[in-house]
Short mmCIF file of N, CA, C and O in Angstrom, two decimals:
data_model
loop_
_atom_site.label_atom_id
_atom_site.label_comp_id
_atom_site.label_asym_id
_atom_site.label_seq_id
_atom_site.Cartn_x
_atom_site.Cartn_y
_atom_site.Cartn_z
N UNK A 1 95.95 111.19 -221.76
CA UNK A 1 95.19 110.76 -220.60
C UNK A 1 95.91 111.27 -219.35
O UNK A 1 97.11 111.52 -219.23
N UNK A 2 95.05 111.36 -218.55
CA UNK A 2 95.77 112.11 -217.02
C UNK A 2 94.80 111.74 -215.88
O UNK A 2 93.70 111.20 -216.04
N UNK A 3 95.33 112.09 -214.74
CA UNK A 3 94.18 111.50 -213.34
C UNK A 3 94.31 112.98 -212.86
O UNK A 3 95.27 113.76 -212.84
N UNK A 4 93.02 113.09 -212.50
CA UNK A 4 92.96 114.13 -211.61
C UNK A 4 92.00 113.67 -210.10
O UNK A 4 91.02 112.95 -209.91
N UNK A 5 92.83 114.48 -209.26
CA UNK A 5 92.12 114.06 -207.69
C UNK A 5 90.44 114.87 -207.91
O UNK A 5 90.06 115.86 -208.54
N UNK A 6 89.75 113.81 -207.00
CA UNK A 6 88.58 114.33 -207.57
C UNK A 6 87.68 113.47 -206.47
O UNK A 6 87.61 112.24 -206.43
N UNK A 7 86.92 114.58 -205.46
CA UNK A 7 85.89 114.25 -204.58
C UNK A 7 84.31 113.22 -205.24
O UNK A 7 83.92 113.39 -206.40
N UNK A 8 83.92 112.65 -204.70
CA UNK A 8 82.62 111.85 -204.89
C UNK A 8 81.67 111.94 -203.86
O UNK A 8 81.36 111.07 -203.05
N UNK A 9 81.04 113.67 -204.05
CA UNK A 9 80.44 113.93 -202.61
C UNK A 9 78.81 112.17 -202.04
O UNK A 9 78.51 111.54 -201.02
N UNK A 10 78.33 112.23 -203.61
CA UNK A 10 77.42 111.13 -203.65
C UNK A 10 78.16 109.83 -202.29
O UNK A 10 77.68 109.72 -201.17
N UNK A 11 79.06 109.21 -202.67
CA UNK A 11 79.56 108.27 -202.16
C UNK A 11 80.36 108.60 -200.66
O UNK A 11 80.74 107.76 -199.84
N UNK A 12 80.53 110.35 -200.56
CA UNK A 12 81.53 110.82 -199.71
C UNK A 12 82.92 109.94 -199.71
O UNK A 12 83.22 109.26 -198.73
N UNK A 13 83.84 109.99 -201.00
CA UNK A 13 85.33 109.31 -200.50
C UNK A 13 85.73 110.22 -201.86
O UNK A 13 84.82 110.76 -202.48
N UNK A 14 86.92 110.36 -202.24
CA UNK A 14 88.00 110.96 -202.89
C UNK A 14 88.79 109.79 -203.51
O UNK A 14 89.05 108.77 -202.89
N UNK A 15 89.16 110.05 -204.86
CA UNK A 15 89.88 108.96 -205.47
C UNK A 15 90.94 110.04 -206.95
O UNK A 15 90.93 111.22 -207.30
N UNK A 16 91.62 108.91 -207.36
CA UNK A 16 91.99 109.70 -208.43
C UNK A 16 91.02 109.25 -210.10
O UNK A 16 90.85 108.05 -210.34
N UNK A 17 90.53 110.17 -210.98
CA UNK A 17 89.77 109.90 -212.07
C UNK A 17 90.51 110.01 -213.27
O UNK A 17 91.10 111.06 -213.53
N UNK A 18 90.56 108.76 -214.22
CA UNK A 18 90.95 109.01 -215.41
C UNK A 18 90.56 109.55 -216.28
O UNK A 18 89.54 108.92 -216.55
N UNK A 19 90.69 110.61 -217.21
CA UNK A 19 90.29 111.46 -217.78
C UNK A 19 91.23 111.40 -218.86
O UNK A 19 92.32 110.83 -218.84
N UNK A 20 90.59 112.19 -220.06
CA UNK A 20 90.97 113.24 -221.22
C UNK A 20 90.77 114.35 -220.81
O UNK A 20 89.82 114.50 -220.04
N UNK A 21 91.47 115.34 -221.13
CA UNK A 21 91.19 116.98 -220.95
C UNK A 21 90.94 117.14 -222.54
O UNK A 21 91.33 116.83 -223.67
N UNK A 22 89.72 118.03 -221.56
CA UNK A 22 88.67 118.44 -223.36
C UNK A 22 88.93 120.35 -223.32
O UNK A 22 88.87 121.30 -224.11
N UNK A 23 89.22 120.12 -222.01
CA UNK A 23 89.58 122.25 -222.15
C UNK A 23 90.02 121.89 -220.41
O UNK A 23 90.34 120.94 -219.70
N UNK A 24 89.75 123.54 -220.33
CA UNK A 24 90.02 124.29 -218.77
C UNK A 24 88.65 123.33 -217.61
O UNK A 24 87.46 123.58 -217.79
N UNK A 25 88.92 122.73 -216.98
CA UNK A 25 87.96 121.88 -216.09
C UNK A 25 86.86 121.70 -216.81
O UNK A 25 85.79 122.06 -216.33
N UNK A 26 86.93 120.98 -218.37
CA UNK A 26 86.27 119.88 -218.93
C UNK A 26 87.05 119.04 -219.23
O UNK A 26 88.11 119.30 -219.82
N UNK A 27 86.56 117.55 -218.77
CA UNK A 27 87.24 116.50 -218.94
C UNK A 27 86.36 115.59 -219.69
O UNK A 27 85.21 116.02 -219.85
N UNK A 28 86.73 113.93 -220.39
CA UNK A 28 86.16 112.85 -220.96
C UNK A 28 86.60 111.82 -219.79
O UNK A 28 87.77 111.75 -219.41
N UNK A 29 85.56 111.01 -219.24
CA UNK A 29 85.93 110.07 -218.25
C UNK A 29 86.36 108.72 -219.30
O UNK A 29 85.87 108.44 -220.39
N UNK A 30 87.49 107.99 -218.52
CA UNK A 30 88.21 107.68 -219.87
C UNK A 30 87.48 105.71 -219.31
O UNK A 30 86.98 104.82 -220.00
N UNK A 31 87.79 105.81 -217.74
CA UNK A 31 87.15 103.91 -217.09
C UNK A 31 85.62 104.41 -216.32
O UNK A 31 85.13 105.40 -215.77
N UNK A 32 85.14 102.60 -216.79
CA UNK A 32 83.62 103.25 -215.85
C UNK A 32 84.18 103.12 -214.46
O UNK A 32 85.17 102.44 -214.21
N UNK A 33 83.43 103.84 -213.50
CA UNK A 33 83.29 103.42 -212.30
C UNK A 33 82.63 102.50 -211.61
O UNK A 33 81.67 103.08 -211.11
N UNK A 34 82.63 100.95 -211.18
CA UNK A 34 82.03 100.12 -210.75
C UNK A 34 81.39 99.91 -209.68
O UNK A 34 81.19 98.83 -209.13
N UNK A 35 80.95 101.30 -209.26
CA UNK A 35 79.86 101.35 -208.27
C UNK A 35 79.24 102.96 -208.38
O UNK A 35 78.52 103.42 -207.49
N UNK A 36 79.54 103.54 -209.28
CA UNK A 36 78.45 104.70 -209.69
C UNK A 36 78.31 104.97 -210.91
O UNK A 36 79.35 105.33 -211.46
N UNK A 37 77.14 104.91 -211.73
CA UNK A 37 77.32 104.56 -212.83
C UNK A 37 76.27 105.71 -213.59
O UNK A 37 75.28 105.66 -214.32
N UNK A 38 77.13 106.81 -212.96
CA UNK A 38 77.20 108.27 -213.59
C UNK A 38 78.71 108.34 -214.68
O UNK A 38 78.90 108.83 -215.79
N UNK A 39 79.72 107.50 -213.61
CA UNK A 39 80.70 107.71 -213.76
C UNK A 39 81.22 106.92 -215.14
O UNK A 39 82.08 106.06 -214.97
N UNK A 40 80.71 107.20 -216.61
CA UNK A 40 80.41 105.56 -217.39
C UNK A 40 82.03 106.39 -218.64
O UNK A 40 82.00 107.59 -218.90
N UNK A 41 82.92 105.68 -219.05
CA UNK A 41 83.37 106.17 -220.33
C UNK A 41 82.51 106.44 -221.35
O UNK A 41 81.41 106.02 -221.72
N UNK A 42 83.64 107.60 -221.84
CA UNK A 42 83.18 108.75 -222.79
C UNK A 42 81.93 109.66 -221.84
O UNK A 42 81.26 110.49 -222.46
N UNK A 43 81.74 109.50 -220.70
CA UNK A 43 81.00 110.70 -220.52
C UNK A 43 81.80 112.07 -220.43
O UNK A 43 82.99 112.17 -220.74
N UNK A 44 81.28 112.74 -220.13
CA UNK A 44 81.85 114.40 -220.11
C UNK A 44 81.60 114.88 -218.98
O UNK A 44 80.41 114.82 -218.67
N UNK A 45 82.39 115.41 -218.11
CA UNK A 45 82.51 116.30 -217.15
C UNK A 45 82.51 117.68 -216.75
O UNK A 45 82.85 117.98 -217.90
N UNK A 46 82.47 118.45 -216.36
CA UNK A 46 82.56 120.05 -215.84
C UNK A 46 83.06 120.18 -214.09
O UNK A 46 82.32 120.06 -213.11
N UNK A 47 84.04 120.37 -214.09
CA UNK A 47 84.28 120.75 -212.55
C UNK A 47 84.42 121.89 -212.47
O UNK A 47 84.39 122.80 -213.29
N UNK A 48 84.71 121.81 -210.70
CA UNK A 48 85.33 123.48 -210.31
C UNK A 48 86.52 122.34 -208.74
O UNK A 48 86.30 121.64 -207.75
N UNK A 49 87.56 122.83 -209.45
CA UNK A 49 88.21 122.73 -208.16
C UNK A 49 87.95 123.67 -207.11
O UNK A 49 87.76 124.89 -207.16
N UNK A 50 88.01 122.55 -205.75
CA UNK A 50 87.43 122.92 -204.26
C UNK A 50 88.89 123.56 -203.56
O UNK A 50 89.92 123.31 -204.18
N UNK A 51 88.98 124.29 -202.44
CA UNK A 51 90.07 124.66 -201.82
C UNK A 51 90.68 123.92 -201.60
O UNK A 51 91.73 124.51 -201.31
N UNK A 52 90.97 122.17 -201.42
CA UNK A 52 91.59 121.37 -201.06
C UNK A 52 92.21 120.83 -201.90
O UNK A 52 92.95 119.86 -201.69
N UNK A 53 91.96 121.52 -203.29
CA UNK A 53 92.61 121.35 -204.60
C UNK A 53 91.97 119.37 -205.43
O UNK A 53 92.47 118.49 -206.12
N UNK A 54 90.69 119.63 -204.77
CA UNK A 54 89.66 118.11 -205.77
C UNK A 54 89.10 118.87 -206.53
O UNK A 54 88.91 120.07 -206.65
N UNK A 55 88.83 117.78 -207.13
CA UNK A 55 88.10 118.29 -208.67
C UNK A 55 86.56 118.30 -208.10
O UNK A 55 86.35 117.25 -207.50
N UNK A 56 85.44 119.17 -208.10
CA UNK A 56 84.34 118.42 -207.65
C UNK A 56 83.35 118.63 -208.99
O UNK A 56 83.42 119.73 -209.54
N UNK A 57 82.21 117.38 -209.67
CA UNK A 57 82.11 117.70 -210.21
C UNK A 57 80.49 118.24 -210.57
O UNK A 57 79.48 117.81 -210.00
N UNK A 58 80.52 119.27 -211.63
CA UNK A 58 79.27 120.34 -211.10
C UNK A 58 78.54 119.82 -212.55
O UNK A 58 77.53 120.51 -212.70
N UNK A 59 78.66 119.08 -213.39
CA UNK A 59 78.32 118.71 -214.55
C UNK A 59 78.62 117.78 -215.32
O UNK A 59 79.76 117.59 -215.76
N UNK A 60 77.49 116.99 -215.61
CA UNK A 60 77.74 115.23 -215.94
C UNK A 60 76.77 115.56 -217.16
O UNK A 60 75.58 115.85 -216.99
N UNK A 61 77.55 115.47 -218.77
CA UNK A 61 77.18 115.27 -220.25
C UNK A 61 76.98 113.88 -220.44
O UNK A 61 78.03 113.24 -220.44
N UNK A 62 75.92 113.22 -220.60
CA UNK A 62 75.86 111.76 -220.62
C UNK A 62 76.65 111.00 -221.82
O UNK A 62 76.25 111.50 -222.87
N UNK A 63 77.37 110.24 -222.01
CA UNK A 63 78.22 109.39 -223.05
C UNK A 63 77.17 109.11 -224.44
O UNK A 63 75.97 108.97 -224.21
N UNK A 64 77.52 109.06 -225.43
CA UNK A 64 76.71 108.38 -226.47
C UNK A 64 76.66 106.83 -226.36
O UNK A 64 75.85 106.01 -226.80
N UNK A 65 77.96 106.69 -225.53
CA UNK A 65 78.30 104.83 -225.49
C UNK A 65 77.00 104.54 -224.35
O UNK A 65 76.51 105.33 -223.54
N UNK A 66 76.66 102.99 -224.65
CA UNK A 66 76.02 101.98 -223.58
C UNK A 66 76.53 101.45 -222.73
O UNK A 66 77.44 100.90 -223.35
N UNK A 67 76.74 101.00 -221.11
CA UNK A 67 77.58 100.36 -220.72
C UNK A 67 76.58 99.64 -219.81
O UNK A 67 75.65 100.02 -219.09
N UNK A 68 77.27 98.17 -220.19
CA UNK A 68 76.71 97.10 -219.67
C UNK A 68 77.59 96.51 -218.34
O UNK A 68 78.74 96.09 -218.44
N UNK A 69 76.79 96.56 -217.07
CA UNK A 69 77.60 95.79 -216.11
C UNK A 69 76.87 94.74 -215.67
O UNK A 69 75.71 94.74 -215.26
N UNK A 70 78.00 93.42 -215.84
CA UNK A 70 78.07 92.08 -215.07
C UNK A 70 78.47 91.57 -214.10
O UNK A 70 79.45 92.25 -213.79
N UNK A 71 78.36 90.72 -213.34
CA UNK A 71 78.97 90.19 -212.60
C UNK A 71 79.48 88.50 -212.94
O UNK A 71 78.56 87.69 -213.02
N UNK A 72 80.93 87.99 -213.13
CA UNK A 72 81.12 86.99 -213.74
C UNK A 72 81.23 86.01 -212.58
O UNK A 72 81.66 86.36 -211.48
N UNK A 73 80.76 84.58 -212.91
CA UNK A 73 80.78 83.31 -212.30
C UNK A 73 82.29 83.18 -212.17
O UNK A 73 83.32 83.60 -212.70
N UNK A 74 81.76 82.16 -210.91
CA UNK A 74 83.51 81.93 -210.54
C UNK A 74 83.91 81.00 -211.31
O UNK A 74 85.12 80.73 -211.32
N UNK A 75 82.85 80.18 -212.24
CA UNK A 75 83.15 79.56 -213.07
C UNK A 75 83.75 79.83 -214.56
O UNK A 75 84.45 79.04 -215.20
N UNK A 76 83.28 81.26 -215.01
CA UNK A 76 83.50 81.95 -216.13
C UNK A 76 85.11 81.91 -215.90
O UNK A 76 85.43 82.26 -214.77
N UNK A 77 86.34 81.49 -216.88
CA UNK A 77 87.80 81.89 -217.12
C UNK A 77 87.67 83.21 -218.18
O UNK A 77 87.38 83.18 -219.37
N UNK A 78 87.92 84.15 -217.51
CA UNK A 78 87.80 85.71 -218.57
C UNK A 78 89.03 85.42 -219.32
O UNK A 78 89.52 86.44 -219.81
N UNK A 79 89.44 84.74 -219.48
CA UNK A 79 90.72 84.37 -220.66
C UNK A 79 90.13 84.02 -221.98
O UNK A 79 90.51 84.50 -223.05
N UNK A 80 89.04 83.02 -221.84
CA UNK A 80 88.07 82.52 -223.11
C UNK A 80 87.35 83.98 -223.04
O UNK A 80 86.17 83.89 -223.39
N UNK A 81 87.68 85.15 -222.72
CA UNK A 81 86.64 86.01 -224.07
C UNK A 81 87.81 86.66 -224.15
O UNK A 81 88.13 87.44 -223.25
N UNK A 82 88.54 86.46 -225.11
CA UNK A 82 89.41 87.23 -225.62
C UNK A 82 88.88 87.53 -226.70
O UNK A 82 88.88 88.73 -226.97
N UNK A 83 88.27 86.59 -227.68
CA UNK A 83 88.14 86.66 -228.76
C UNK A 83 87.28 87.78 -229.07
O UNK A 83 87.34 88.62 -229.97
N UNK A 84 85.96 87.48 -227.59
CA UNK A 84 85.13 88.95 -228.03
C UNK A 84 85.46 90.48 -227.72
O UNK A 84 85.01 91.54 -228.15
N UNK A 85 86.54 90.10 -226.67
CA UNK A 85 86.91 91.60 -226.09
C UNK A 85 87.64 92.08 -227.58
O UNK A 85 87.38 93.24 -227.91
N UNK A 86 88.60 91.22 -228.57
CA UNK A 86 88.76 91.87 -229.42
C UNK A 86 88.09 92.34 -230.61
O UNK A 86 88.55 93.23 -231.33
N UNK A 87 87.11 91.78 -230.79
CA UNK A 87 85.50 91.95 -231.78
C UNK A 87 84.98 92.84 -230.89
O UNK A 87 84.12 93.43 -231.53
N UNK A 88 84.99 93.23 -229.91
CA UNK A 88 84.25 93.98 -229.26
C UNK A 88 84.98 95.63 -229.93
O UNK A 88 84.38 96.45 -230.62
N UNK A 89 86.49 95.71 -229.43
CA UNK A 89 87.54 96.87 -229.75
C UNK A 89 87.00 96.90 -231.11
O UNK A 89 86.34 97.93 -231.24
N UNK A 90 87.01 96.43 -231.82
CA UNK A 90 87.40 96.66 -233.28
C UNK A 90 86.12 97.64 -233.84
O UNK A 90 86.22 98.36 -234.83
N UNK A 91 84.84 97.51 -232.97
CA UNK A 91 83.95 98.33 -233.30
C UNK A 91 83.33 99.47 -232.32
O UNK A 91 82.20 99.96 -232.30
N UNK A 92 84.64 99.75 -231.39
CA UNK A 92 84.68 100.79 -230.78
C UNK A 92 83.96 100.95 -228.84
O UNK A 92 83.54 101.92 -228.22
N UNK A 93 84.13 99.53 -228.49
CA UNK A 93 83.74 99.25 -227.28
C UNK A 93 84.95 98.98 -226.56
O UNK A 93 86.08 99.05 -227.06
N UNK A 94 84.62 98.58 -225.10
CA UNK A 94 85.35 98.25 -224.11
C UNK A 94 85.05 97.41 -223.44
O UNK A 94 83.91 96.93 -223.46
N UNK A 95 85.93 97.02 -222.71
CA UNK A 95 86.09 96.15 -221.61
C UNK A 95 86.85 96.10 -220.30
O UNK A 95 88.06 96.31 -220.23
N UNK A 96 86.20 95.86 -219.44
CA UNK A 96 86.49 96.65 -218.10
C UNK A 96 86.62 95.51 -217.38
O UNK A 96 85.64 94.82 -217.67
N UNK A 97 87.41 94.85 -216.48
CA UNK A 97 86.99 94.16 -215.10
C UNK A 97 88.10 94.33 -213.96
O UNK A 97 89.32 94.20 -213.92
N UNK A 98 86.73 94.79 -212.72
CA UNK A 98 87.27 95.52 -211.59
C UNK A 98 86.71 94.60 -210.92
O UNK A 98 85.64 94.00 -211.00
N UNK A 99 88.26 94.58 -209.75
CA UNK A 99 88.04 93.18 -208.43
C UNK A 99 87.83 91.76 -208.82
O UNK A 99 87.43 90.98 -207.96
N UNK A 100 88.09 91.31 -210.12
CA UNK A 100 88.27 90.23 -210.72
C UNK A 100 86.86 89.64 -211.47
O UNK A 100 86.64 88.77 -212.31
N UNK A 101 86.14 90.46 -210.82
CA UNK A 101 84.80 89.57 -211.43
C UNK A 101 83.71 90.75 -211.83
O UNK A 101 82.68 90.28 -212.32
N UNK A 102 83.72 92.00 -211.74
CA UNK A 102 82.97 92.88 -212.08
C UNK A 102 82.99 93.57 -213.43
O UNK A 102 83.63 94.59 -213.72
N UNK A 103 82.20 92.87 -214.21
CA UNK A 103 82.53 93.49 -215.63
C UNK A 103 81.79 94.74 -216.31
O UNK A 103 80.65 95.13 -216.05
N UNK A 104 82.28 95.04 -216.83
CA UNK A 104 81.53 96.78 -217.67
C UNK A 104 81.85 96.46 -218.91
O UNK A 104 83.07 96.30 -219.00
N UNK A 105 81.23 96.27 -220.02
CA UNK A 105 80.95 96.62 -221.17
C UNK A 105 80.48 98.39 -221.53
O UNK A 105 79.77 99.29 -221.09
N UNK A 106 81.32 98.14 -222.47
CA UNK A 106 80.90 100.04 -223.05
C UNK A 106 81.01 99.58 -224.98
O UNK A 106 81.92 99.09 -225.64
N UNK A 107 79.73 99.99 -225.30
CA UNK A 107 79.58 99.91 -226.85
C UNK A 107 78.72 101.07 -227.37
O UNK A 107 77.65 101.32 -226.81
N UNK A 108 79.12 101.71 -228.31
CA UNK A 108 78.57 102.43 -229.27
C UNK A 108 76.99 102.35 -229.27
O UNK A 108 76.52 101.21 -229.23
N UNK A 109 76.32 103.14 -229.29
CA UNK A 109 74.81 103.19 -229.31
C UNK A 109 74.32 102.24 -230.85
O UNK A 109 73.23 101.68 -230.98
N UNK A 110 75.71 102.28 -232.14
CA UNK A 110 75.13 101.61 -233.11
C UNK A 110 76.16 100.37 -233.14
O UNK A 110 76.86 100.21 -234.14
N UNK A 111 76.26 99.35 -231.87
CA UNK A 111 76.94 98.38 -231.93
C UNK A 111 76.29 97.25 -232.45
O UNK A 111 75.24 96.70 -232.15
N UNK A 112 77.58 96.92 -233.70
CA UNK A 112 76.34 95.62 -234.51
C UNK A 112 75.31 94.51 -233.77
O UNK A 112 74.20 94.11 -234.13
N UNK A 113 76.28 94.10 -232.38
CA UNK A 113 75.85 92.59 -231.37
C UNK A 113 74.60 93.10 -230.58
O UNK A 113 74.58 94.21 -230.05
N UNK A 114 73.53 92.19 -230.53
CA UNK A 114 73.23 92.00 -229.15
C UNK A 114 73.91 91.71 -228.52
O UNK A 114 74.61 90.81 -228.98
N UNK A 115 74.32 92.21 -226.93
CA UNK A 115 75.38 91.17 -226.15
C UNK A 115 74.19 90.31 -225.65
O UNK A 115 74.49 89.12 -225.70
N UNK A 116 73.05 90.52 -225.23
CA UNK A 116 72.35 89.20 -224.42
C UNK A 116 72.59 88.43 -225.56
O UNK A 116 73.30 87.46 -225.29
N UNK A 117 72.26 88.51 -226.74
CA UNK A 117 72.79 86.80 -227.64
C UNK A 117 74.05 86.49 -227.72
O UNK A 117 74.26 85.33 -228.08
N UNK A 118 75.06 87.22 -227.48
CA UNK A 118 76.09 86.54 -227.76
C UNK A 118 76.23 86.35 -226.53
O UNK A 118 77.05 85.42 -226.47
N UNK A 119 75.85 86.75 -225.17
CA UNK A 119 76.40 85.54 -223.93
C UNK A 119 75.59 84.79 -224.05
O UNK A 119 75.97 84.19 -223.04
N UNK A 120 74.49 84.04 -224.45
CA UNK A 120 74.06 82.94 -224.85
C UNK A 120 74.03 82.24 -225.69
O UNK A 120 73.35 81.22 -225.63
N UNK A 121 74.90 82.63 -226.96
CA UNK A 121 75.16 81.83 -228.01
C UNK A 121 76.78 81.19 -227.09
O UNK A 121 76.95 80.06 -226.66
N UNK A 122 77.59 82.16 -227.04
CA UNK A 122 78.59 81.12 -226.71
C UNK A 122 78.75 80.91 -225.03
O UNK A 122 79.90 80.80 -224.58
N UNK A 123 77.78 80.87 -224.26
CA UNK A 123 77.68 80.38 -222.75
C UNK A 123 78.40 80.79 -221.80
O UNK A 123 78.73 80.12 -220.82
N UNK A 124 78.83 82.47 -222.13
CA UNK A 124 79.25 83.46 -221.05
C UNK A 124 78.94 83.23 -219.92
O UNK A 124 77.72 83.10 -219.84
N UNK A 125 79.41 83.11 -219.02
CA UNK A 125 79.02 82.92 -217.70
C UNK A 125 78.84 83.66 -216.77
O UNK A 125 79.28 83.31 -215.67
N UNK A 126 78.09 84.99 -216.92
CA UNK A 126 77.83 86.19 -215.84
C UNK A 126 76.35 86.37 -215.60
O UNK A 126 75.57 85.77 -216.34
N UNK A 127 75.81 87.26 -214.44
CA UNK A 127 74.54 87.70 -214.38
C UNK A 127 74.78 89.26 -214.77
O UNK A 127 75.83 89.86 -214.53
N UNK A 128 73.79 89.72 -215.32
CA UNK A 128 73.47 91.69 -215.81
C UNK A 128 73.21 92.16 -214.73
O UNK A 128 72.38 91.62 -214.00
N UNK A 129 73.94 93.43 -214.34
CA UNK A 129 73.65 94.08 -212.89
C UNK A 129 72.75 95.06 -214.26
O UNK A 129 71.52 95.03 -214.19
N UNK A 130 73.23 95.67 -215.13
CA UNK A 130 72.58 97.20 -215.91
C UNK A 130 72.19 96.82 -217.13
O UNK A 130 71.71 97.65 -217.90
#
């Protein structure tokens, strides 16, 4: 895994992106981004570095994964889902939370769960932004 500097003309700001290098300026985006949601793990990238030495990017391969974003209650303790974040790993998903309460789910297109039933079987406490 590696970061590379990397422009977001959409949003206009510059940040650093976690990545896999898949070759010569193809990368695997490795975290979603929680406010552009091009930016999802396991997607695939194509850049061309700009003269200012950013990555900019000229090609977005869409992920096979799903990613689900929430927003959690201030009531929700993200400590009680441990259990699913690790049932979640074990069949090849993720779990993301950015700024304390913004959650991203990323699961396999053949992930056994509904997640809408399981935040209502055991009384998750978030609303679905995606």
């Amino acid at each position: 895994m590696e970061k590379i500097k990397h422009i977001n003309k959409r949003l206009g700001w510059s940040s650093d992106l976690e990545v896999k290098r898949l070759g010569d300026n193809f990368f695997e985006i490795v975290y979603n981004d929680p406010f552009d949601q091009r930016y999802d793990s396991g997607t695939r990238i194509k850049t061309k570095v700009n003269s200012e030495g950013f990555h900019e990017i000229i090609e977005f391969i869409k992920s096979e994964n799903v990613t689900h974003r929430f927003i959690a209650s201030v009531e929700q303790n993200l400590r009680t889902l441990e259990v699913f974040v690790e049932e979640l790993h074990k069949h090849g998903g993720m779990f993301q939370v950015d700024m304390g309460g913004l959650i991203s789910v990323t699961v396999p297109k053949d992930f056994p769960y509904n997640l809408d039933e399981v935040i209502e079987k055991y009384a998750i406490k978030v609303t679905r932004l995606t």
